[in-house]
C-alpha cells in the first residue's frame, strides 16, 4: 500500500508524489501524471509546506446509482443487471477543503453522498473482470454532491447530469491508496461532526473489478478517470456553511464545506 | 467565415489548420489547439494528402434533449425552462468516415440524430447571453448516436448517459466554420441516401448564445468542448452497415457508417 497525493507548491505550481512510508510527513515527488510508470524526481517535500489538492485530474467521473444492497432495499429497487451511471464532468472537480459552491440558480437541497472512488491507472477498453485489477491504480474518497431537487424538476427528463455536474460538485481526495483492501472498509460521513453514514463497502452490488470490466465494455476508461462506486444509507442535505467529512480508514478524510 | 479542420498526416501525426479561402484544397497549418490565438506554422498542405479527423478534441460534449419546437410538439412535451442535457464523454468521439461500432452487449435499435454543434473557443463560466458569442469558436455537425432501447431498459433509472456514451457514438465533423449564420441553415440527414431529416435551425428553443450562457452557469465550458444543440423531427434507426450523412450547407457533410 502506497499513499499518493497531488499538491500545490508555494509558488502555485502543481506536482504529485507519494508519502514516505517511514515518515508520512515527507512527500517523495514523482514526475509524469502518476499512473503509468511514475519516476521519482529526486525532490522530497515537507508535507506541511504543500497544499493538498484533488489527487488526480480525471477526464471524467463515472458515478453509479443503486450499487449497494442496503440502499436498494430501502428504496425498494431491484438489483440492477448492469451498472447504472451518469458522468460528472472534469469541470466539477473539487479537492480537499475546497468549497462546494451553491449554484446561483438553485435554492433547493444540496445532498452529500460519501463514496469510495476507483482511480483508473491504465487505459481500459473491453477488459475482463480478471484483467480489471491491473487497470486500477488505487482507491480514493468521493463526495458525489447532488442538487437533489433538480433530478425531478422537469417531469419529462430526469436531470441526473445537471444535478450532479455543477462546478465543485465532484469532491475527491485526499489521497489515492494503492492495494487498498476495500472489502474490509466502511464509509463514514459526518455532517457538522455528527455521523450520518456508516456503511460497509462489502455490501456493494458490483465490485470494483466488475465495474471496471462492465463499464469498459461501454466506454474507454483513461488513466486518472474515477468511478464513484455509489453510496448507501444515510444520504442527507447540507445547509450553506455546513462542513461534511467523508472518511474511509486507510485512505483518510475528505473535508469540504458548502458556500452559499 | 473560415473553415477549420484537424487532420492526420501520412506519418500518423495530427495537426490542424484552416482551408485557404482562395483554394480550399490547400490547408494552411496552425499551431496550438486552434482556439485561442492560433498562429500559422508556415506549412501548407494538399488537402488530398491528409486524412480529415474530428475537428476538435472536446473534453466533454454537452448534448441537449428537447430543444426544437417541432419535435416538442410531436412528442407533446412542453418547452423546457432551462436546457435539458446529458454529457457524452470524450471517449465517445468519432470523426468523419469513422465507423459507429455497435456495442457487443446491445442488439437493439441504434438511432441517428443529426444536429448542429457549438464549438467553444474560450473558457466560459457564468457568461451572459451578450458575452456568449465571444466564447464560441464556431459551428460543426454532430451525429448524436443513441442506443435508443437502453434509455428505458431499467425502469428505475433512465440510462441517457450510457445510451449515448458508447465509444464512437459522438460523431463530429467534418469541419468547424467560424462566423456561421446558423439562423438561415437547415440540418439534412440522409440514411443510405434517403432524406430522413430536414429541419430549420431557426426552430431552436434555446439559441446557441442562450445555451452557452445558461450551461456556463452550471458548469465551466472549456475550449474545444462541444454543445450538441439537440435534434428535431425524423430521427430513426440505422441497421448494421447503414451509411448516415448529416449535412449543413456552409459547414459540409458528416458521413459515418454502422459496424455490427
Coordinates of C-alpha atoms in Angstrom, one line a residue:
Chain A
X1 CA 0.0 0.0 0.0
X2 CA 1.2 3.4 -1.0
X3 CA -0.4 6.8 -0.5
X4 CA -0.3 9.2 -3.4
X5 CA -1.3 12.9 -3.3
X6 CA -1.2 15.8 -5.7
X7 CA -0.2 19.2 -4.3
X8 CA 0.3 22.9 -5.0
X9 CA 3.7 24.3 -4.1
X10 CA 4.0 27.7 -2.5
X11 CA 4.8 29.2 -6.0
X12 CA 1.4 27.9 -7.3
X13 CA 2.9 25.0 -9.4
X14 CA 1.4 21.6 -9.2
X15 CA 3.1 18.3 -8.5
X16 CA 2.4 14.8 -7.2
X17 CA 4.1 12.2 -5.2
X18 CA 3.7 9.5 -2.5
X19 CA 4.1 9.7 1.2
X20 CA 7.3 8.3 2.6
X21 CA 6.2 5.1 4.4
X22 CA 8.8 5.7 7.1
X23 CA 7.7 9.3 7.6
X24 CA 4.4 10.3 6.1
X25 CA 5.2 14.0 6.6
X26 CA 7.7 13.6 3.8
X27 CA 6.4 13.6 0.3
X28 CA 8.5 11.9 -2.4
X29 CA 7.9 13.7 -5.6
X30 CA 7.3 11.8 -8.9
X31 CA 7.1 13.0 -12.5
X32 CA 4.5 12.3 -15.2
X33 CA 0.9 12.0 -14.4
X34 CA 1.5 9.5 -11.7
X35 CA -0.3 6.5 -13.1
X36 CA 1.8 4.9 -15.8
X37 CA 5.4 4.2 -14.7
X38 CA 5.9 7.3 -12.4
X39 CA 9.5 8.0 -11.7
X40 CA 10.9 9.9 -8.7
X41 CA 12.2 13.3 -9.5
X42 CA 14.6 13.2 -6.6
X43 CA 12.8 16.0 -4.7
X44 CA 11.4 15.4 -1.3
X45 CA 9.0 17.9 0.3
X46 CA 7.8 18.6 3.8
X47 CA 4.1 17.8 3.6
X48 CA 3.2 20.9 5.7
X49 CA 4.7 23.2 3.1
X50 CA 2.3 21.9 0.4
X51 CA -1.4 22.4 -0.2
X52 CA -3.0 19.1 -0.9
X53 CA -5.4 19.2 -3.9
X54 CA -7.5 16.6 -5.6
X55 CA -5.3 13.5 -6.0
X56 CA -5.9 13.1 -9.8
X57 CA -7.3 15.1 -12.7
X58 CA -10.0 12.8 -14.1
X59 CA -11.2 13.4 -17.7
X60 CA -14.5 12.0 -16.4
X61 CA -16.1 10.7 -13.3
X62 CA -18.4 7.8 -13.9
X63 CA -20.9 7.9 -11.0
X64 CA -23.0 4.9 -10.2
X65 CA -26.6 4.8 -8.9
X66 CA -28.1 1.9 -6.9
X67 CA -24.9 -0.1 -6.2
X68 CA -25.5 -1.1 -2.5
X69 CA -27.9 -3.8 -1.4
X70 CA -29.0 -1.9 1.8
X71 CA -30.0 1.3 -0.1
X72 CA -31.6 -0.7 -2.9
X73 CA -33.8 -2.5 -0.2
X74 CA -34.7 0.8 1.4
X75 CA -35.7 2.4 -1.9
X76 CA -37.4 -0.9 -2.8
X77 CA -35.4 -1.0 -6.1
X78 CA -34.3 -4.3 -7.7
X79 CA -30.6 -5.0 -8.0
X80 CA -29.5 -3.7 -11.5
X81 CA -28.2 -6.1 -14.1
X82 CA -25.5 -3.6 -15.3
X83 CA -24.0 -0.6 -13.5
X84 CA -26.4 2.4 -13.8
X85 CA -24.4 5.5 -14.3
X86 CA -24.1 9.1 -15.3
X87 CA -21.0 11.2 -15.9
X88 CA -19.8 14.1 -13.8
X89 CA -17.5 16.2 -16.0
X90 CA -13.9 17.2 -15.2
X91 CA -15.2 20.7 -14.6
X92 CA -17.0 19.5 -11.4
X93 CA -13.8 18.6 -9.7
X94 CA -13.1 19.9 -6.2
X95 CA -10.3 18.9 -3.8
X96 CA -9.8 18.5 -0.1
X97 CA -11.0 21.6 1.9
X98 CA -12.5 23.2 -1.3
X99 CA -15.9 24.8 -1.0
X100 CA -18.9 23.2 -2.6
X101 CA -20.4 26.3 -4.3
X102 CA -24.2 26.5 -4.3
X103 CA -25.4 27.3 -7.8
X104 CA -26.9 30.8 -8.1
X105 CA -29.9 29.3 -9.9
X106 CA -30.7 26.8 -7.2
X107 CA -32.1 27.3 -3.7
X108 CA -33.1 23.6 -3.0
X109 CA -31.5 20.8 -1.1
X110 CA -27.8 20.0 -1.7
X111 CA -27.0 16.5 -0.7
X112 CA -23.8 14.7 0.3
X113 CA -23.1 11.2 -0.8
X114 CA -20.0 9.6 0.7
X115 CA -18.5 7.1 -1.6
X116 CA -15.4 5.0 -2.5
X117 CA -13.7 6.1 -5.7
X118 CA -11.8 3.8 -8.1
X119 CA -8.9 5.6 -9.8
X120 CA -8.0 4.1 -13.2
X121 CA -4.3 3.5 -13.8
X122 CA -4.2 2.1 -17.3
X123 CA -6.5 2.6 -20.3
X124 CA -9.3 0.1 -20.0
X125 CA -11.4 -1.0 -23.1
X126 CA -13.2 -4.3 -23.1
X127 CA -11.3 -5.7 -20.2
X128 CA -12.4 -8.8 -18.4
X129 CA -13.1 -9.0 -14.6
X130 CA -9.9 -10.9 -14.2
X131 CA -7.9 -8.2 -16.1
X132 CA -9.7 -5.3 -14.4
X133 CA -7.5 -5.2 -11.3
X134 CA -4.4 -4.4 -13.4
X135 CA -6.2 -1.3 -14.7
X136 CA -6.9 0.1 -11.2
X137 CA -4.3 2.4 -9.8
X138 CA -5.8 2.7 -6.4
X139 CA -8.8 4.0 -4.4
X140 CA -9.8 7.4 -3.1
X141 CA -12.8 9.0 -1.5
X142 CA -15.6 10.9 -3.3
X143 CA -18.3 13.1 -2.1
X144 CA -20.8 12.9 -5.0
X145 CA -22.6 16.2 -4.3
X146 CA -26.1 16.5 -5.8
X147 CA -28.7 19.3 -6.2
X148 CA -31.3 16.7 -5.3
X149 CA -34.4 18.6 -6.2
X150 CA -33.3 19.2 -9.8
X151 CA -33.3 15.5 -10.6
X152 CA -37.1 15.5 -10.9
X153 CA -37.7 19.3 -11.5
X154 CA -38.6 18.6 -15.2
X155 CA -41.3 15.9 -15.3
X156 CA -40.1 14.8 -18.8
X157 CA -36.4 14.5 -18.3
X158 CA -34.6 13.5 -15.1
X159 CA -31.7 15.8 -14.8
X160 CA -29.1 13.5 -13.2
X161 CA -26.2 15.0 -15.1
X162 CA -27.1 18.6 -14.3
X163 CA -27.9 17.9 -10.6
X164 CA -24.5 16.2 -10.1
X165 CA -22.5 18.1 -12.7
X166 CA -22.2 21.6 -11.2
X167 CA -18.7 23.0 -10.7
X168 CA -17.3 21.9 -7.3
X169 CA -19.9 19.0 -7.0
X170 CA -17.2 16.3 -7.6
X171 CA -15.2 16.3 -4.4
X172 CA -12.3 13.9 -4.5
X173 CA -9.4 13.2 -2.1
X174 CA -7.4 13.5 0.0
X175 CA -5.2 10.7 -1.4
X176 CA -5.1 7.6 -3.6
X177 CA -4.1 4.4 -1.8
X178 CA -2.8 1.5 -3.9
X179 CA -3.5 -2.1 -3.0
X180 CA -6.3 -0.9 -0.7
X181 CA -8.5 -3.7 0.8
X182 CA -11.9 -2.1 0.2
X183 CA -13.7 -5.3 1.3
X184 CA -12.8 -4.7 5.0
X185 CA -13.5 -1.0 5.0
X186 CA -16.5 1.3 5.7
X187 CA -17.5 4.7 4.5
X188 CA -18.3 7.1 7.4
X189 CA -19.8 10.5 6.6
X190 CA -20.1 13.2 9.3
X191 CA -22.1 16.4 8.8
X192 CA -21.0 19.2 11.2
X193 CA -19.4 16.5 13.3
X194 CA -22.4 14.2 13.5
X195 CA -22.2 10.7 11.9
X196 CA -24.8 10.3 9.2
X197 CA -23.4 7.5 7.1
X198 CA -21.5 4.4 8.2
X199 CA -21.8 1.5 5.8
X200 CA -19.6 -1.4 4.8
X201 CA -18.1 -1.5 1.3
X202 CA -18.6 -5.3 1.3
X203 CA -22.4 -4.5 0.7
X204 CA -21.5 -3.3 -2.8
X205 CA -23.5 -4.9 -5.7
X206 CA -20.9 -4.6 -8.5
X207 CA -17.4 -5.0 -7.2
X208 CA -14.7 -2.5 -8.4
X209 CA -13.4 -5.1 -10.8
X210 CA -16.9 -5.8 -12.1
X211 CA -17.5 -2.1 -12.6
X212 CA -14.2 -1.5 -14.5
X213 CA -14.9 -4.6 -16.7
X214 CA -18.5 -3.8 -17.4
X215 CA -18.1 0.0 -17.9
X216 CA -15.1 -0.7 -20.1
X217 CA -17.4 -2.6 -22.5
X218 CA -19.3 0.6 -22.9
X219 CA -16.7 3.4 -22.9
X220 CA -13.0 3.6 -22.7
X221 CA -11.6 4.4 -19.2
X222 CA -8.5 6.5 -19.2
X223 CA -5.7 6.9 -16.6
X224 CA -6.9 9.3 -13.9
X225 CA -10.6 8.7 -14.6
X226 CA -12.6 8.0 -11.5
X227 CA -15.5 5.7 -10.9
X228 CA -17.6 6.8 -7.9
X229 CA -19.0 3.4 -6.8
X230 CA -22.3 4.7 -5.5
X231 CA -23.5 5.4 -2.0
X232 CA -25.6 3.7 0.6
X233 CA -27.9 4.6 3.6
X234 CA -27.8 8.0 5.3
X235 CA -27.7 10.5 2.5
X236 CA -28.9 13.9 3.6
X237 CA -28.8 17.6 2.8
X238 CA -26.2 20.2 3.8
X239 CA -27.1 23.7 4.7
X240 CA -25.0 26.6 3.5
X241 CA -21.9 26.7 5.8
X242 CA -22.1 23.0 6.7
X243 CA -18.9 21.0 6.9
X244 CA -19.0 17.4 5.6
X245 CA -16.3 14.9 6.2
X246 CA -16.2 11.6 4.4
X247 CA -13.8 9.1 5.9
X248 CA -12.5 5.7 4.9
X249 CA -10.0 4.2 7.3
X250 CA -6.8 3.6 5.4
X251 CA -7.4 6.3 2.9
X252 CA -8.2 9.3 5.1
X253 CA -10.8 12.0 5.4
X254 CA -12.2 14.3 2.7
X255 CA -13.5 17.5 4.2
X256 CA -15.5 20.1 2.3
X257 CA -17.9 22.8 3.2
X258 CA -20.9 24.4 1.5
X259 CA -20.7 28.0 0.4
X260 CA -24.0 29.7 -0.2
Chain B
X1 CA -16.2 32.7 -42.2
X2 CA -13.2 30.4 -42.0
X3 CA -13.3 26.6 -42.2
X4 CA -11.1 24.7 -39.8
X5 CA -10.2 21.1 -39.8
X6 CA -8.0 18.7 -37.9
X7 CA -6.1 16.1 -39.9
X8 CA -3.8 13.1 -39.7
X9 CA -0.6 13.3 -41.8
X10 CA 0.7 10.3 -43.7
X11 CA 3.2 9.7 -40.8
X12 CA 0.3 9.4 -38.3
X13 CA 0.9 12.7 -36.6
X14 CA -2.0 15.1 -36.0
X15 CA -2.3 18.8 -36.9
X16 CA -4.9 21.3 -37.7
X17 CA -5.5 24.3 -39.9
X18 CA -7.9 26.3 -42.0
X19 CA -8.8 25.9 -45.6
X20 CA -7.3 28.5 -47.9
X21 CA -10.2 30.7 -48.9
X22 CA -8.8 31.1 -52.4
X23 CA -8.2 27.4 -52.9
X24 CA -10.0 25.1 -50.4
X25 CA -7.8 22.2 -51.5
X26 CA -4.9 24.0 -49.7
X27 CA -4.8 23.6 -45.9
X28 CA -2.9 26.3 -44.0
X29 CA -1.5 24.7 -40.9
X30 CA -1.7 26.4 -37.5
X31 CA -0.1 25.6 -34.2
X32 CA -1.6 25.3 -30.7
X33 CA -5.0 23.8 -30.1
X34 CA -6.6 26.0 -32.6
X35 CA -9.0 28.0 -30.5
X36 CA -7.0 30.6 -28.5
X37 CA -4.8 32.8 -30.8
X38 CA -3.8 30.1 -33.3
X39 CA -0.7 31.0 -35.3
X40 CA 0.3 29.8 -38.8
X41 CA 3.2 27.4 -38.7
X42 CA 4.1 28.3 -42.3
X43 CA 3.3 24.9 -43.6
X44 CA 0.6 24.5 -46.3
X45 CA -0.7 21.0 -47.2
X46 CA -2.6 19.5 -50.1
X47 CA -5.9 18.5 -48.6
X48 CA -6.0 15.2 -50.5
X49 CA -2.8 14.1 -48.8
X50 CA -4.4 14.4 -45.4
X51 CA -7.0 12.3 -43.5
X52 CA -9.6 14.6 -42.0
X53 CA -10.4 13.6 -38.4
X54 CA -12.8 15.1 -35.8
X55 CA -12.2 18.9 -36.0
X56 CA -11.7 19.3 -32.2
X57 CA -10.9 17.1 -29.2
X58 CA -13.6 18.0 -26.7
X59 CA -13.2 17.3 -23.1
X60 CA -16.9 16.9 -23.0
X61 CA -19.9 17.0 -25.3
X62 CA -23.0 18.6 -23.7
X63 CA -25.9 17.1 -25.5
X64 CA -29.4 18.7 -25.3
X65 CA -32.7 17.0 -25.3
X66 CA -36.0 18.7 -26.4
X67 CA -34.6 21.9 -28.0
X68 CA -36.7 22.2 -31.1
X69 CA -40.3 23.4 -31.1
X70 CA -41.4 20.9 -33.9
X71 CA -40.1 17.8 -32.0
X72 CA -41.5 19.1 -28.7
X73 CA -44.9 19.4 -30.3
X74 CA -44.7 16.0 -31.8
X75 CA -43.7 14.4 -28.5
X76 CA -46.3 16.6 -26.7
X77 CA -43.6 17.9 -24.4
X78 CA -43.6 21.4 -23.0
X79 CA -40.8 23.8 -23.9
X80 CA -38.2 23.4 -21.1
X81 CA -37.3 26.4 -18.9
X82 CA -33.6 25.5 -18.9
X83 CA -31.6 23.4 -21.3
X84 CA -32.0 19.7 -20.5
X85 CA -28.8 17.9 -21.1
X86 CA -26.5 14.9 -20.5
X87 CA -22.8 14.5 -21.1
X88 CA -21.2 12.4 -23.8
X89 CA -17.6 11.7 -22.7
X90 CA -14.5 12.5 -24.8
X91 CA -14.1 8.7 -25.2
X92 CA -17.3 8.6 -27.4
X93 CA -15.6 10.8 -30.1
X94 CA -15.7 9.7 -33.7
X95 CA -14.6 11.6 -36.8
X96 CA -15.7 11.8 -40.4
X97 CA -16.0 8.4 -42.1
X98 CA -15.3 6.6 -38.8
X99 CA -17.4 3.6 -38.0
X100 CA -20.1 3.7 -35.4
X101 CA -19.4 0.5 -33.5
X102 CA -22.4 -1.5 -32.3
X103 CA -21.7 -2.4 -28.6
X104 CA -21.3 -6.2 -28.2
X105 CA -23.8 -6.1 -25.3
X106 CA -26.6 -4.5 -27.3
X107 CA -28.7 -5.8 -30.2
X108 CA -31.4 -3.1 -30.2
X109 CA -32.1 0.0 -32.3
X110 CA -29.2 2.4 -32.9
X111 CA -30.5 5.8 -33.8
X112 CA -29.0 8.8 -35.7
X113 CA -29.7 12.3 -34.5
X114 CA -28.4 15.0 -36.9
X115 CA -27.5 18.1 -35.0
X116 CA -25.7 21.4 -35.1
X117 CA -22.6 21.5 -32.8
X118 CA -21.3 24.6 -31.0
X119 CA -17.5 24.6 -30.5
X120 CA -16.3 26.6 -27.5
X121 CA -13.4 28.8 -28.2
X122 CA -12.8 30.4 -24.8
X123 CA -13.3 29.2 -21.2
X124 CA -16.9 30.1 -20.3
X125 CA -18.1 30.3 -16.7
X126 CA -21.1 32.4 -15.7
X127 CA -21.2 34.3 -19.0
X128 CA -24.2 36.4 -20.1
X129 CA -26.1 35.9 -23.3
X130 CA -24.4 39.1 -24.6
X131 CA -21.0 37.7 -23.8
X132 CA -21.6 34.2 -25.0
X133 CA -20.9 34.8 -28.7
X134 CA -17.2 35.7 -27.9
X135 CA -16.8 32.3 -26.3
X136 CA -18.0 30.4 -29.4
X137 CA -15.2 29.5 -31.8
X138 CA -17.5 28.2 -34.5
X139 CA -20.0 25.6 -35.5
X140 CA -19.8 22.0 -36.6
X141 CA -22.0 19.0 -37.3
X142 CA -22.9 16.2 -34.8
X143 CA -24.5 12.8 -35.1
X144 CA -25.6 12.2 -31.6
X145 CA -25.8 8.4 -31.9
X146 CA -28.0 6.7 -29.4
X147 CA -28.7 3.1 -28.3
X148 CA -32.3 4.1 -28.0
X149 CA -33.7 1.0 -26.3
X150 CA -31.3 1.3 -23.4
X151 CA -32.8 4.6 -22.3
X152 CA -35.8 2.9 -20.7
X153 CA -34.3 -0.6 -20.3
X154 CA -34.1 -0.1 -16.5
X155 CA -37.5 1.1 -15.2
X156 CA -35.9 2.9 -12.2
X157 CA -33.1 4.8 -13.9
X158 CA -33.2 6.2 -17.4
X159 CA -29.8 5.4 -19.0
X160 CA -29.4 8.6 -21.1
X161 CA -25.6 8.7 -20.5
X162 CA -25.0 5.0 -21.2
X163 CA -27.3 5.0 -24.3
X164 CA -25.4 8.0 -25.8
X165 CA -22.0 7.5 -24.3
X166 CA -20.6 4.4 -26.0
X167 CA -17.3 4.7 -27.8
X168 CA -17.8 6.1 -31.4
X169 CA -21.3 7.4 -30.5
X170 CA -20.2 11.0 -30.7
X171 CA -19.6 11.7 -34.4
X172 CA -18.3 15.2 -35.1
X173 CA -17.1 17.0 -38.2
X174 CA -16.1 17.4 -40.9
X175 CA -15.1 21.0 -40.1
X176 CA -15.6 24.0 -37.8
X177 CA -16.9 27.1 -39.5
X178 CA -16.4 30.4 -37.8
X179 CA -19.0 33.2 -38.1
X180 CA -21.5 30.7 -39.4
X181 CA -25.1 32.0 -39.8
X182 CA -27.0 29.1 -38.2
X183 CA -30.3 31.0 -38.4
X184 CA -30.5 30.6 -42.1
X185 CA -29.4 26.9 -42.2
X186 CA -31.1 23.5 -42.0
X187 CA -29.9 20.1 -40.9
X188 CA -30.4 17.4 -43.5
X189 CA -29.8 13.8 -42.6
X190 CA -29.7 11.0 -45.2
X191 CA -29.8 7.3 -44.4
X192 CA -28.4 5.2 -47.2
X193 CA -29.0 8.1 -49.5
X194 CA -32.7 8.7 -48.5
X195 CA -33.5 12.0 -46.8
X196 CA -34.9 11.4 -43.3
X197 CA -34.3 14.8 -41.5
X198 CA -34.6 18.3 -43.0
X199 CA -35.3 20.9 -40.3
X200 CA -34.5 24.6 -39.9
X201 CA -32.2 25.6 -37.1
X202 CA -34.3 28.7 -36.7
X203 CA -36.8 26.4 -34.9
X204 CA -34.4 26.0 -32.0
X205 CA -35.8 26.7 -28.5
X206 CA -32.6 27.9 -26.7
X207 CA -30.3 29.7 -29.2
X208 CA -26.5 28.9 -29.2
X209 CA -25.8 32.1 -27.1
X210 CA -28.5 31.2 -24.6
X211 CA -27.2 27.6 -24.4
X212 CA -23.6 28.8 -23.7
X213 CA -24.8 31.3 -21.2
X214 CA -27.1 29.1 -19.3
X215 CA -24.9 26.0 -19.3
X216 CA -22.0 28.1 -18.2
X217 CA -24.0 29.0 -15.1
X218 CA -23.9 25.3 -14.3
X219 CA -20.5 24.0 -15.4
X220 CA -17.4 25.5 -16.9
X221 CA -17.1 25.1 -20.6
X222 CA -13.6 24.7 -21.9
X223 CA -12.0 25.4 -25.3
X224 CA -12.8 22.6 -27.7
X225 CA -15.9 21.5 -25.7
X226 CA -18.9 20.9 -27.9
X227 CA -22.6 21.5 -27.3
X228 CA -24.8 19.3 -29.4
X229 CA -27.8 21.6 -29.7
X230 CA -30.4 18.8 -29.9
X231 CA -32.3 17.3 -32.9
X232 CA -35.7 17.6 -34.4
X233 CA -38.1 15.5 -36.5
X234 CA -37.1 12.5 -38.5
X235 CA -34.9 10.5 -36.0
X236 CA -34.7 6.9 -37.0
X237 CA -32.7 3.7 -36.6
X238 CA -29.7 2.5 -38.6
X239 CA -29.1 -1.1 -39.4
X240 CA -25.6 -2.5 -39.3
X241 CA -23.8 -1.5 -42.5
X242 CA -26.0 1.6 -42.9
X243 CA -24.4 4.9 -44.1
X244 CA -25.7 8.1 -42.5
X245 CA -24.8 11.5 -43.8
X246 CA -25.7 14.7 -41.8
X247 CA -25.3 17.9 -43.8
X248 CA -25.5 21.6 -43.0
X249 CA -24.9 23.8 -46.1
X250 CA -21.9 26.0 -45.3
X251 CA -20.3 23.5 -43.0
X252 CA -20.3 20.3 -45.0
X253 CA -21.4 16.7 -44.7
X254 CA -20.5 14.3 -41.9
X255 CA -20.6 10.7 -43.1
X256 CA -20.4 7.6 -40.8
X257 CA -21.5 4.0 -41.1
X258 CA -22.6 1.4 -38.6
X259 CA -20.4 -1.6 -38.0
X260 CA -22.1 -4.6 -36.4

